[in-house]
Amino acid sequence: MAKKALVIVESPSKAKTIQKYLGRDYIVKASVGHIKDLPKSKLGVDPKKGFEPDYQVIPTKVKVIEELKKASKLVPETYLATDPDREGEAIAWHIHEELKARGKKFHRVLFNAITKPSVLEAMSHPQTLNTDKYHAQQARRILDRLVGYKISPLLWDKVKRGISAGRVQSVALRLVVDRETEIKAFKPEEYWDVEGTFSKGGVEFSAKLFKTDGKEPTLINQTGVNEFLDALKDANWKIRSIEQKERSRKPSPPFITSKLQQEAASKLGFSAKKTMTLAQRLYEGIDLGEIGTHGLITYMRTDCVRTEPVAVQSAREYIEAHYGKSHLPAEPNVYKSKKNAQEAHEAIRPTSLEYTPDRIQSYLEKDMYRLYQLIWNRFISSQMNPAIYDQTAVDIVAKDRGGHEQQFRATGSVLRFAGFTAVYLEGTEESEGDSQDRALKLPPIQEGDSVKNEKLDPSQHFTQPPPRYTDASLIRDLEEKGIGRPSTYASILSNIQDREYVEKREGRYYPSELGTVVTELLVASFPDILNSEFTASMENQLDDIEGGTADWKKTLGKFWKPFEKTLETAKKQMKNIKQQEVPTDLECDKCQHKFVIKWGKLGSFLACSNYPDCKNTQDFKKDDQGIIVIVPKEFTDKKCEKCQKPLVVKNGKYGKFLACSDYPNCKYTQAITLGIPCPTCSVGEIAQKRSKYGRFFYSCNKWPNCNFALWDKPIQQPCPQCKFAILTEKITKKAGLMHKCPQKECGYMEVIDPNYGKVPMEAAEAKSGSAA
C-alpha cells in the first residue's frame, strides 16, 4: 500500500514515538541532527561575496541523506518536523535542499509536545519554511565561524596550538576569570554584630542591633565594640514600636530553559548539560509500558512563560481536587515573558496531568524522575494561591551615655497559609526557610513599655569575597547580561570545561592558567568581542533578523568591517606568550643564573636564563601573596628506559604520568601503573588512563605493542574458573561489590559485598528524618 507522506524529525527516539502516533500510512525518519555544516578545513564563508556560506554535507550523514532520498521517492509529500527553534529550522532547510524535486510537496510542522493530540494537530495544520528564522540561525553560525576561525589561529601562534576562541564562549570565560580576579584582590573588612537579650515579666526574647541614631551601625573593631557596650551600661530600654503585618509570597512562573537549568543545579546538583539531556528525552517520548510511549514535557528550549489555556485549566482542576479550593486563585495566574521572548513556544510543563510523577516513577530512571517531578511541581505551583505569613517586628531603643540612640530589632514570621509552598519552593527560598519562617515568641508587651536588658553579645565577622560561579549562578549571569540564548547555555558551560579553560571543584568554577592567559590576551586585543554588552547587542540583532526587522547580510557587514581592522592590529600587537620570558629573582640550582618564567604545552614553568648552555627547568606555583614557590619534583624508584635517569611524577592533560627527570634533554614519558603485570604480553604493567571524554580505563603500558585494555578496575587475583591471570572489580547499585572475569567466554562472577556503596537503612532513615 502506498504511503501518504514522509515525516522527518531529528532524533531516532522521537521518530519511533511519532511513528506509533501516525501509523503505517506514514514513513517517519530521523536526520540525527544537522546534515550540513560549514567545512572544518577552511573558513567556508566569503565576506567579499555577501557572506555566502559554503555548506557541505557532513561526511557521516551521507548515508542518512541517501536513506531520506530513497524514502522521499515513495511518497508525494514530505513533512519537515525538526525541532521548533532556529537550529531545527536550519536542519529543515538543509534537508529540503537535498530532497527537493519537481512535483514534491514540502511542509513544515512544529511539535511543541510529543503527544498524540499535539502531533495530529500539528500535522493537520502544516506551515511553510520560515525564512527569517533560518537567516537568524545562519547569521549566528557565520558570526561564530568568523570569530572562531579568525581569532583561534592567532592564539595558536601566540599561546598554544589547538586552542580556540568563541564569540559567546570567550565572554562566559571572562566572567569566570574576572570573578577570580575580584576574589584575589578582595581585602576582608572587620565588622561586628551585637545581639541583645531582653526580658519582661521573666520572659526573654532576642533582638539585634539595627540602627544608631537612625543610621547603619559602624562597629569595625574590638575597641569600638568595648566603647559601645560601656556606653550602654545602666541604659533604660523601651519598646518603641510593635508592628504586625500580613505578608504574601507569590509563586514563580513555570520553567523556561535557563530557570530549569538553575533550579536543577541548585536542587538536584545537575550540570546544565545533564539537565538538557534528560529534558530532551522526556520531551521526545518515554515508554510507559501498557500506557504506551508518551512525550512527558513540552519543548525544553524556550524563554517564554506562556502556557496554553487548556493546560492552565487542567492545572486548576488538579489543584482543586488535590489541595482544595483554598489553594486555587479566583482567576488563573498570568505571567509576563521578558522582552524578545519567543512567544510561539510555551513554558516547560508536563504534557498531561494524567501522568503524575508517582504514577510513572517505575518507568523513569532515578534522575529523569527527579527532573520530571521538579518540572511538575513548578508548573502546578505556578497556578496556586500565594503563601501568607504573619510577620512581626519589635523595635527596642535606649540612649547611651553619649546621647546616641541605639535601636535593636526583633523579627519573626509564621506561615499562616501554605499556598503554593505546599508544592514548591525555589532553591534560594528553600535555603532561607529556617530564618524566614521563625516564630517570634514575645512576652505581653505594648509600645512604651520598659524592658530589661539581660545581656549584649557582640560577634566578630569579616566581609566575604564574591563566591565563585556555580552552574546556576553562571547561567543566571549569562541570562541577565543577555549573553547567549536558552538553547546555548549548556554548550557554553561544557565548552569552557572541555577546552580546559576552567575546571570545576566541588561544583564551583575556577579558571585555569590557560583560561586566564587567553582571556587577558583577548580582552587586550578584542575589547568589543569580550564585552558582554556588545555580545548582548549581537543577540538582540539576531532576534531582529528572526523577527523580520533586520537583514542578515547587513547585520554581518556591520560586524565584519570593524572586526577585520581589529584583527589586523591584533596580529601585529598581541603579546606572544610562547616567546615571553618573565625574569625572576630565583637562582638556577645548577648554574646560579636567574630563572625566567616561560610558557609550554602544559602551562608556565621556570627555565634557566642560561639556556641553551643550561637546560634546567622547574615546576612552580604562586602562594597567596603571589610569591613564586618551586615545587619539588616527586622522584620515583623507576628508571627512564632511554637514559636510565629517575622518573618523576608530572601532572598532564589527562592526569598524572611519569616523565624523565632529565627533561627537556630526554622527553620519555610513561603512564603510572598499578603494579599488576599485563595478562596478555607479560612484559608490561597495567596502567590507569583517561580517555579524551574523561572516562578512566585500564590498559597495558606497552601500547601500541600490546593492546590489552579494560573499563573495569583490575585486581591481581586469578579467575577460579578459567585461571585467567586477573579479575576485575565492579560496583553496581543492585549487586554491590562484585568480582568478574574479564574473559567474556568464561562468565565467572561473584558478589563480594552486597551492601558495598549502599546507605545503611538506619542512616537513610536518619537522613530522611533530618530532611523532613
Short mmCIF file of N, CA and C in Angstrom, two decimals, residues 85-215:
data_model
loop_
_atom_site.label_atom_id
_atom_site.label_comp_id
_atom_site.label_asym_id
_atom_site.label_seq_id
_atom_site.Cartn_x
_atom_site.Cartn_y
_atom_site.Cartn_z
N ASP A 85 12.93 25.42 16.77
CA ASP A 85 13.81 26.54 17.10
C ASP A 85 14.70 26.84 15.89
N ARG A 86 15.65 27.76 16.06
CA ARG A 86 16.50 28.16 14.92
C ARG A 86 17.29 26.99 14.35
N GLU A 87 17.87 26.19 15.23
CA GLU A 87 18.68 25.06 14.76
C GLU A 87 17.80 24.07 14.00
N GLY A 88 16.61 23.81 14.54
CA GLY A 88 15.69 22.90 13.86
C GLY A 88 15.27 23.43 12.50
N GLU A 89 15.09 24.76 12.42
CA GLU A 89 14.71 25.39 11.16
C GLU A 89 15.82 25.23 10.12
N ALA A 90 17.06 25.41 10.56
CA ALA A 90 18.20 25.25 9.64
C ALA A 90 18.29 23.82 9.14
N ILE A 91 18.07 22.85 10.02
CA ILE A 91 18.11 21.45 9.60
C ILE A 91 17.02 21.19 8.56
N ALA A 92 15.82 21.75 8.80
CA ALA A 92 14.71 21.57 7.87
C ALA A 92 15.06 22.14 6.49
N TRP A 93 15.67 23.33 6.47
CA TRP A 93 16.07 23.95 5.20
C TRP A 93 17.09 23.09 4.45
N HIS A 94 18.08 22.58 5.19
CA HIS A 94 19.12 21.79 4.54
C HIS A 94 18.58 20.46 4.01
N ILE A 95 17.64 19.87 4.73
CA ILE A 95 17.00 18.64 4.24
C ILE A 95 16.22 18.94 2.97
N HIS A 96 15.51 20.07 3.00
CA HIS A 96 14.73 20.47 1.83
C HIS A 96 15.63 20.66 0.60
N GLU A 97 16.79 21.28 0.83
CA GLU A 97 17.74 21.50 -0.28
C GLU A 97 18.19 20.18 -0.89
N GLU A 98 18.39 19.17 -0.05
CA GLU A 98 18.88 17.89 -0.55
C GLU A 98 17.78 17.03 -1.18
N LEU A 99 16.52 17.21 -0.71
CA LEU A 99 15.45 16.31 -1.14
C LEU A 99 14.50 16.92 -2.18
N LYS A 100 14.53 18.23 -2.35
CA LYS A 100 13.52 18.88 -3.21
C LYS A 100 13.59 18.34 -4.64
N ALA A 101 12.42 18.13 -5.19
CA ALA A 101 12.31 17.65 -6.57
C ALA A 101 10.98 18.13 -7.14
N ARG A 102 10.89 18.18 -8.44
CA ARG A 102 9.67 18.66 -9.07
C ARG A 102 8.46 17.79 -8.70
N GLY A 103 7.35 18.47 -8.44
CA GLY A 103 6.12 17.74 -8.14
C GLY A 103 6.00 17.27 -6.70
N LYS A 104 7.04 17.47 -5.90
CA LYS A 104 7.00 17.05 -4.50
C LYS A 104 6.58 18.22 -3.62
N LYS A 105 5.70 17.95 -2.68
CA LYS A 105 5.26 18.99 -1.75
C LYS A 105 6.02 18.85 -0.43
N PHE A 106 6.46 20.01 0.10
CA PHE A 106 7.15 20.03 1.38
C PHE A 106 6.36 20.91 2.36
N HIS A 107 6.24 20.43 3.59
CA HIS A 107 5.55 21.18 4.63
C HIS A 107 6.46 21.28 5.86
N ARG A 108 6.27 22.31 6.64
CA ARG A 108 6.98 22.47 7.92
C ARG A 108 5.96 22.28 9.03
N VAL A 109 6.26 21.37 9.96
CA VAL A 109 5.38 21.18 11.12
C VAL A 109 6.19 21.36 12.40
N LEU A 110 5.56 21.95 13.40
CA LEU A 110 6.21 22.24 14.67
C LEU A 110 5.51 21.49 15.79
N PHE A 111 6.25 20.61 16.46
CA PHE A 111 5.70 19.87 17.58
C PHE A 111 6.18 20.51 18.88
N ASN A 112 5.27 21.17 19.61
CA ASN A 112 5.66 21.73 20.90
C ASN A 112 5.68 20.66 21.98
N ALA A 113 4.94 19.58 21.71
CA ALA A 113 4.93 18.45 22.64
C ALA A 113 4.77 17.18 21.82
N ILE A 114 5.41 16.11 22.26
CA ILE A 114 5.32 14.84 21.53
C ILE A 114 4.25 13.98 22.20
N THR A 115 3.01 14.36 21.97
CA THR A 115 1.86 13.58 22.40
C THR A 115 0.99 13.37 21.17
N LYS A 116 0.14 12.36 21.18
CA LYS A 116 -0.67 12.05 20.00
C LYS A 116 -1.54 13.23 19.59
N PRO A 117 -2.27 13.88 20.53
CA PRO A 117 -3.09 15.03 20.12
C PRO A 117 -2.26 16.17 19.52
N SER A 118 -1.09 16.46 20.14
CA SER A 118 -0.24 17.56 19.65
C SER A 118 0.31 17.26 18.26
N VAL A 119 0.75 16.02 18.06
CA VAL A 119 1.32 15.64 16.77
C VAL A 119 0.25 15.68 15.67
N LEU A 120 -0.94 15.12 15.95
CA LEU A 120 -2.00 15.10 14.95
C LEU A 120 -2.48 16.52 14.63
N GLU A 121 -2.53 17.37 15.66
CA GLU A 121 -2.94 18.75 15.45
C GLU A 121 -1.95 19.49 14.56
N ALA A 122 -0.64 19.32 14.83
CA ALA A 122 0.38 19.98 14.03
C ALA A 122 0.37 19.47 12.59
N MET A 123 0.16 18.17 12.41
CA MET A 123 0.14 17.59 11.07
C MET A 123 -1.06 18.09 10.26
N SER A 124 -2.13 18.40 10.95
CA SER A 124 -3.34 18.87 10.24
C SER A 124 -3.27 20.36 9.90
N HIS A 125 -2.30 21.07 10.48
CA HIS A 125 -2.12 22.49 10.19
C HIS A 125 -0.65 22.78 9.84
N PRO A 126 -0.18 22.23 8.73
CA PRO A 126 1.24 22.44 8.36
C PRO A 126 1.53 23.89 7.98
N GLN A 127 2.80 24.25 8.10
CA GLN A 127 3.24 25.61 7.78
C GLN A 127 4.27 25.53 6.64
N THR A 128 4.80 26.70 6.31
CA THR A 128 5.89 26.75 5.32
C THR A 128 7.20 27.00 6.05
N LEU A 129 8.30 26.75 5.37
CA LEU A 129 9.62 27.01 5.97
C LEU A 129 9.75 28.50 6.31
N ASN A 130 10.36 28.78 7.46
CA ASN A 130 10.48 30.15 7.97
C ASN A 130 11.81 30.75 7.54
N THR A 131 11.77 31.63 6.56
CA THR A 131 12.99 32.23 6.02
C THR A 131 13.73 33.06 7.06
N ASP A 132 13.00 33.87 7.81
CA ASP A 132 13.64 34.76 8.79
C ASP A 132 14.34 33.96 9.89
N LYS A 133 13.69 32.91 10.35
CA LYS A 133 14.30 32.09 11.42
C LYS A 133 15.56 31.40 10.91
N TYR A 134 15.51 30.94 9.65
CA TYR A 134 16.68 30.31 9.05
C TYR A 134 17.83 31.31 8.90
N HIS A 135 17.52 32.52 8.45
CA HIS A 135 18.55 33.53 8.30
C HIS A 135 19.16 33.92 9.65
N ALA A 136 18.36 33.91 10.72
CA ALA A 136 18.89 34.21 12.05
C ALA A 136 19.89 33.14 12.48
N GLN A 137 19.54 31.87 12.22
CA GLN A 137 20.47 30.79 12.56
C GLN A 137 21.73 30.87 11.71
N GLN A 138 21.53 31.18 10.44
CA GLN A 138 22.67 31.26 9.52
C GLN A 138 23.61 32.40 9.92
N ALA A 139 23.03 33.54 10.32
CA ALA A 139 23.85 34.67 10.75
C ALA A 139 24.65 34.32 12.00
N ARG A 140 24.00 33.62 12.96
CA ARG A 140 24.72 33.19 14.17
C ARG A 140 25.86 32.25 13.82
N ARG A 141 25.58 31.29 12.95
CA ARG A 141 26.61 30.31 12.58
C ARG A 141 27.79 30.99 11.92
N ILE A 142 27.52 31.95 11.03
CA ILE A 142 28.59 32.65 10.32
C ILE A 142 29.37 33.56 11.27
N LEU A 143 28.65 34.23 12.17
CA LEU A 143 29.33 35.06 13.18
C LEU A 143 30.31 34.23 13.99
N ASP A 144 29.80 33.08 14.47
CA ASP A 144 30.65 32.21 15.29
C ASP A 144 31.84 31.68 14.49
N ARG A 145 31.62 31.38 13.21
CA ARG A 145 32.71 30.89 12.38
C ARG A 145 33.75 31.98 12.15
N LEU A 146 33.32 33.20 11.87
CA LEU A 146 34.26 34.30 11.64
C LEU A 146 35.13 34.55 12.86
N VAL A 147 34.49 34.58 14.03
CA VAL A 147 35.25 34.83 15.26
C VAL A 147 36.19 33.66 15.55
N GLY A 148 35.64 32.45 15.52
CA GLY A 148 36.44 31.28 15.86
C GLY A 148 37.59 31.03 14.91
N TYR A 149 37.33 31.09 13.61
CA TYR A 149 38.36 30.75 12.63
C TYR A 149 39.34 31.89 12.36
N LYS A 150 39.03 33.08 12.79
CA LYS A 150 39.96 34.20 12.61
C LYS A 150 40.81 34.44 13.86
N ILE A 151 40.22 34.25 15.04
CA ILE A 151 40.98 34.51 16.28
C ILE A 151 41.78 33.29 16.72
N SER A 152 41.22 32.09 16.54
CA SER A 152 41.90 30.88 17.04
C SER A 152 43.31 30.70 16.49
N PRO A 153 43.55 30.89 15.18
CA PRO A 153 44.94 30.77 14.68
C PRO A 153 45.90 31.75 15.35
N LEU A 154 45.40 32.93 15.71
CA LEU A 154 46.23 33.89 16.45
C LEU A 154 46.69 33.29 17.77
N LEU A 155 45.73 32.66 18.46
CA LEU A 155 46.06 32.04 19.75
C LEU A 155 47.03 30.88 19.57
N TRP A 156 46.94 30.17 18.44
CA TRP A 156 47.89 29.09 18.18
C TRP A 156 49.31 29.65 18.07
N ASP A 157 49.42 30.78 17.39
CA ASP A 157 50.73 31.39 17.21
C ASP A 157 51.28 31.99 18.51
N LYS A 158 50.41 32.56 19.30
CA LYS A 158 50.85 33.33 20.46
C LYS A 158 50.87 32.54 21.77
N VAL A 159 50.02 31.48 21.85
CA VAL A 159 49.90 30.77 23.13
C VAL A 159 50.18 29.28 22.99
N LYS A 160 49.30 28.58 22.25
CA LYS A 160 49.39 27.13 22.22
C LYS A 160 48.56 26.61 21.06
N ARG A 161 49.10 25.69 20.31
CA ARG A 161 48.38 25.15 19.16
C ARG A 161 47.18 24.33 19.63
N GLY A 162 46.08 24.44 18.87
CA GLY A 162 44.91 23.61 19.16
C GLY A 162 43.85 24.28 20.01
N ILE A 163 44.17 25.42 20.65
CA ILE A 163 43.17 26.09 21.47
C ILE A 163 42.27 26.95 20.60
N SER A 164 41.17 27.43 21.18
CA SER A 164 40.23 28.16 20.34
C SER A 164 39.57 29.30 21.10
N ALA A 165 38.96 30.20 20.33
CA ALA A 165 38.16 31.29 20.88
C ALA A 165 36.75 31.14 20.34
N GLY A 166 35.79 31.62 21.10
CA GLY A 166 34.40 31.56 20.66
C GLY A 166 33.71 32.88 20.96
N ARG A 167 32.79 33.28 20.10
CA ARG A 167 32.14 34.58 20.25
C ARG A 167 31.41 34.71 21.59
N VAL A 168 30.70 33.66 22.00
CA VAL A 168 29.96 33.70 23.26
C VAL A 168 30.75 33.01 24.37
N GLN A 169 31.40 31.92 24.02
CA GLN A 169 32.18 31.15 24.99
C GLN A 169 33.25 32.01 25.68
N SER A 170 33.92 32.85 24.91
CA SER A 170 35.01 33.67 25.46
C SER A 170 34.50 34.72 26.44
N VAL A 171 33.27 35.20 26.21
CA VAL A 171 32.67 36.18 27.13
C VAL A 171 32.28 35.48 28.43
N ALA A 172 31.76 34.26 28.33
CA ALA A 172 31.43 33.49 29.52
C ALA A 172 32.69 33.18 30.34
N LEU A 173 33.76 32.82 29.64
CA LEU A 173 35.04 32.58 30.31
C LEU A 173 35.52 33.84 31.02
N ARG A 174 35.33 34.99 30.39
CA ARG A 174 35.77 36.24 31.02
C ARG A 174 35.06 36.46 32.35
N LEU A 175 33.77 36.10 32.43
CA LEU A 175 33.04 36.25 33.70
C LEU A 175 33.74 35.47 34.81
N VAL A 176 34.15 34.24 34.47
CA VAL A 176 34.81 33.38 35.47
C VAL A 176 36.18 33.95 35.85
N VAL A 177 36.93 34.42 34.87
CA VAL A 177 38.26 34.99 35.12
C VAL A 177 38.15 36.28 35.92
N ASP A 178 37.21 37.15 35.54
CA ASP A 178 37.03 38.41 36.27
C ASP A 178 36.61 38.16 37.72
N ARG A 179 35.77 37.14 37.93
CA ARG A 179 35.35 36.81 39.29
C ARG A 179 36.55 36.36 40.12
N GLU A 180 37.42 35.57 39.51
CA GLU A 180 38.62 35.10 40.22
C GLU A 180 39.53 36.27 40.57
N THR A 181 39.64 37.24 39.65
CA THR A 181 40.44 38.45 39.90
C THR A 181 39.87 39.22 41.08
N GLU A 182 38.54 39.34 41.13
CA GLU A 182 37.88 40.02 42.26
C GLU A 182 38.19 39.31 43.57
N ILE A 183 38.14 38.00 43.55
CA ILE A 183 38.37 37.21 44.76
C ILE A 183 39.79 37.41 45.26
N LYS A 184 40.76 37.37 44.34
CA LYS A 184 42.16 37.53 44.73
C LYS A 184 42.48 38.94 45.21
N ALA A 185 41.77 39.92 44.65
CA ALA A 185 42.01 41.32 45.04
C ALA A 185 41.24 41.71 46.29
N PHE A 186 40.34 40.85 46.71
CA PHE A 186 39.45 41.20 47.83
C PHE A 186 40.22 41.30 49.15
N LYS A 187 39.95 42.34 49.90
CA LYS A 187 40.54 42.51 51.23
C LYS A 187 39.42 42.52 52.26
N PRO A 188 39.38 41.50 53.10
CA PRO A 188 38.28 41.41 54.07
C PRO A 188 38.30 42.57 55.06
N GLU A 189 37.12 43.04 55.40
CA GLU A 189 36.98 44.11 56.38
C GLU A 189 36.23 43.60 57.60
N GLU A 190 36.70 44.01 58.74
CA GLU A 190 36.12 43.56 60.00
C GLU A 190 34.84 44.34 60.31
N TYR A 191 33.85 43.63 60.83
CA TYR A 191 32.66 44.30 61.36
C TYR A 191 32.07 43.44 62.47
N TRP A 192 31.24 44.08 63.31
CA TRP A 192 30.69 43.38 64.47
C TRP A 192 29.17 43.50 64.50
N ASP A 193 28.53 42.43 64.92
CA ASP A 193 27.10 42.43 65.22
C ASP A 193 26.94 42.39 66.73
N VAL A 194 25.83 42.89 67.21
CA VAL A 194 25.53 42.78 68.64
C VAL A 194 24.11 42.24 68.79
N GLU A 195 23.99 41.14 69.51
CA GLU A 195 22.66 40.58 69.79
C GLU A 195 22.34 40.80 71.25
N GLY A 196 21.16 41.35 71.50
CA GLY A 196 20.75 41.63 72.87
C GLY A 196 19.68 40.67 73.33
N THR A 197 19.74 40.30 74.60
CA THR A 197 18.68 39.50 75.22
C THR A 197 17.91 40.42 76.16
N PHE A 198 16.61 40.54 75.92
CA PHE A 198 15.75 41.43 76.71
C PHE A 198 14.67 40.59 77.40
N SER A 199 14.10 41.15 78.47
CA SER A 199 13.07 40.40 79.18
C SER A 199 11.99 41.33 79.73
N LYS A 200 10.81 40.74 79.90
CA LYS A 200 9.68 41.44 80.51
C LYS A 200 8.88 40.40 81.26
N GLY A 201 8.72 40.61 82.54
CA GLY A 201 7.96 39.65 83.34
C GLY A 201 8.56 38.27 83.36
N GLY A 202 9.89 38.21 83.27
CA GLY A 202 10.57 36.92 83.33
C GLY A 202 10.65 36.18 82.00
N VAL A 203 10.04 36.73 80.94
CA VAL A 203 10.08 36.09 79.62
C VAL A 203 11.13 36.80 78.76
N GLU A 204 12.09 36.02 78.22
CA GLU A 204 13.18 36.60 77.44
C GLU A 204 12.92 36.51 75.93
N PHE A 205 13.48 37.45 75.20
CA PHE A 205 13.46 37.42 73.74
C PHE A 205 14.71 38.12 73.22
N SER A 206 15.09 37.80 72.00
CA SER A 206 16.32 38.33 71.43
C SER A 206 16.04 39.39 70.37
N ALA A 207 16.99 40.34 70.24
CA ALA A 207 16.90 41.37 69.19
C ALA A 207 18.32 41.75 68.78
N LYS A 208 18.49 42.19 67.55
CA LYS A 208 19.81 42.56 67.03
C LYS A 208 19.93 44.05 66.85
N LEU A 209 21.17 44.56 67.04
CA LEU A 209 21.44 45.97 66.80
C LEU A 209 21.05 46.31 65.37
N PHE A 210 20.20 47.34 65.21
CA PHE A 210 19.63 47.65 63.90
C PHE A 210 20.07 49.01 63.38
N LYS A 211 19.99 50.05 64.25
CA LYS A 211 20.36 51.41 63.84
C LYS A 211 21.03 52.14 65.00
N THR A 212 21.89 53.08 64.67
CA THR A 212 22.46 54.04 65.63
C THR A 212 22.13 55.44 65.13
N ASP A 213 21.31 56.15 65.93
CA ASP A 213 20.82 57.47 65.50
C ASP A 213 20.17 57.40 64.12
N GLY A 214 19.44 56.31 63.87
CA GLY A 214 18.71 56.15 62.62
C GLY A 214 19.55 55.73 61.43
N LYS A 215 20.85 55.47 61.63
CA LYS A 215 21.74 55.09 60.54
C LYS A 215 22.33 53.70 60.80
#
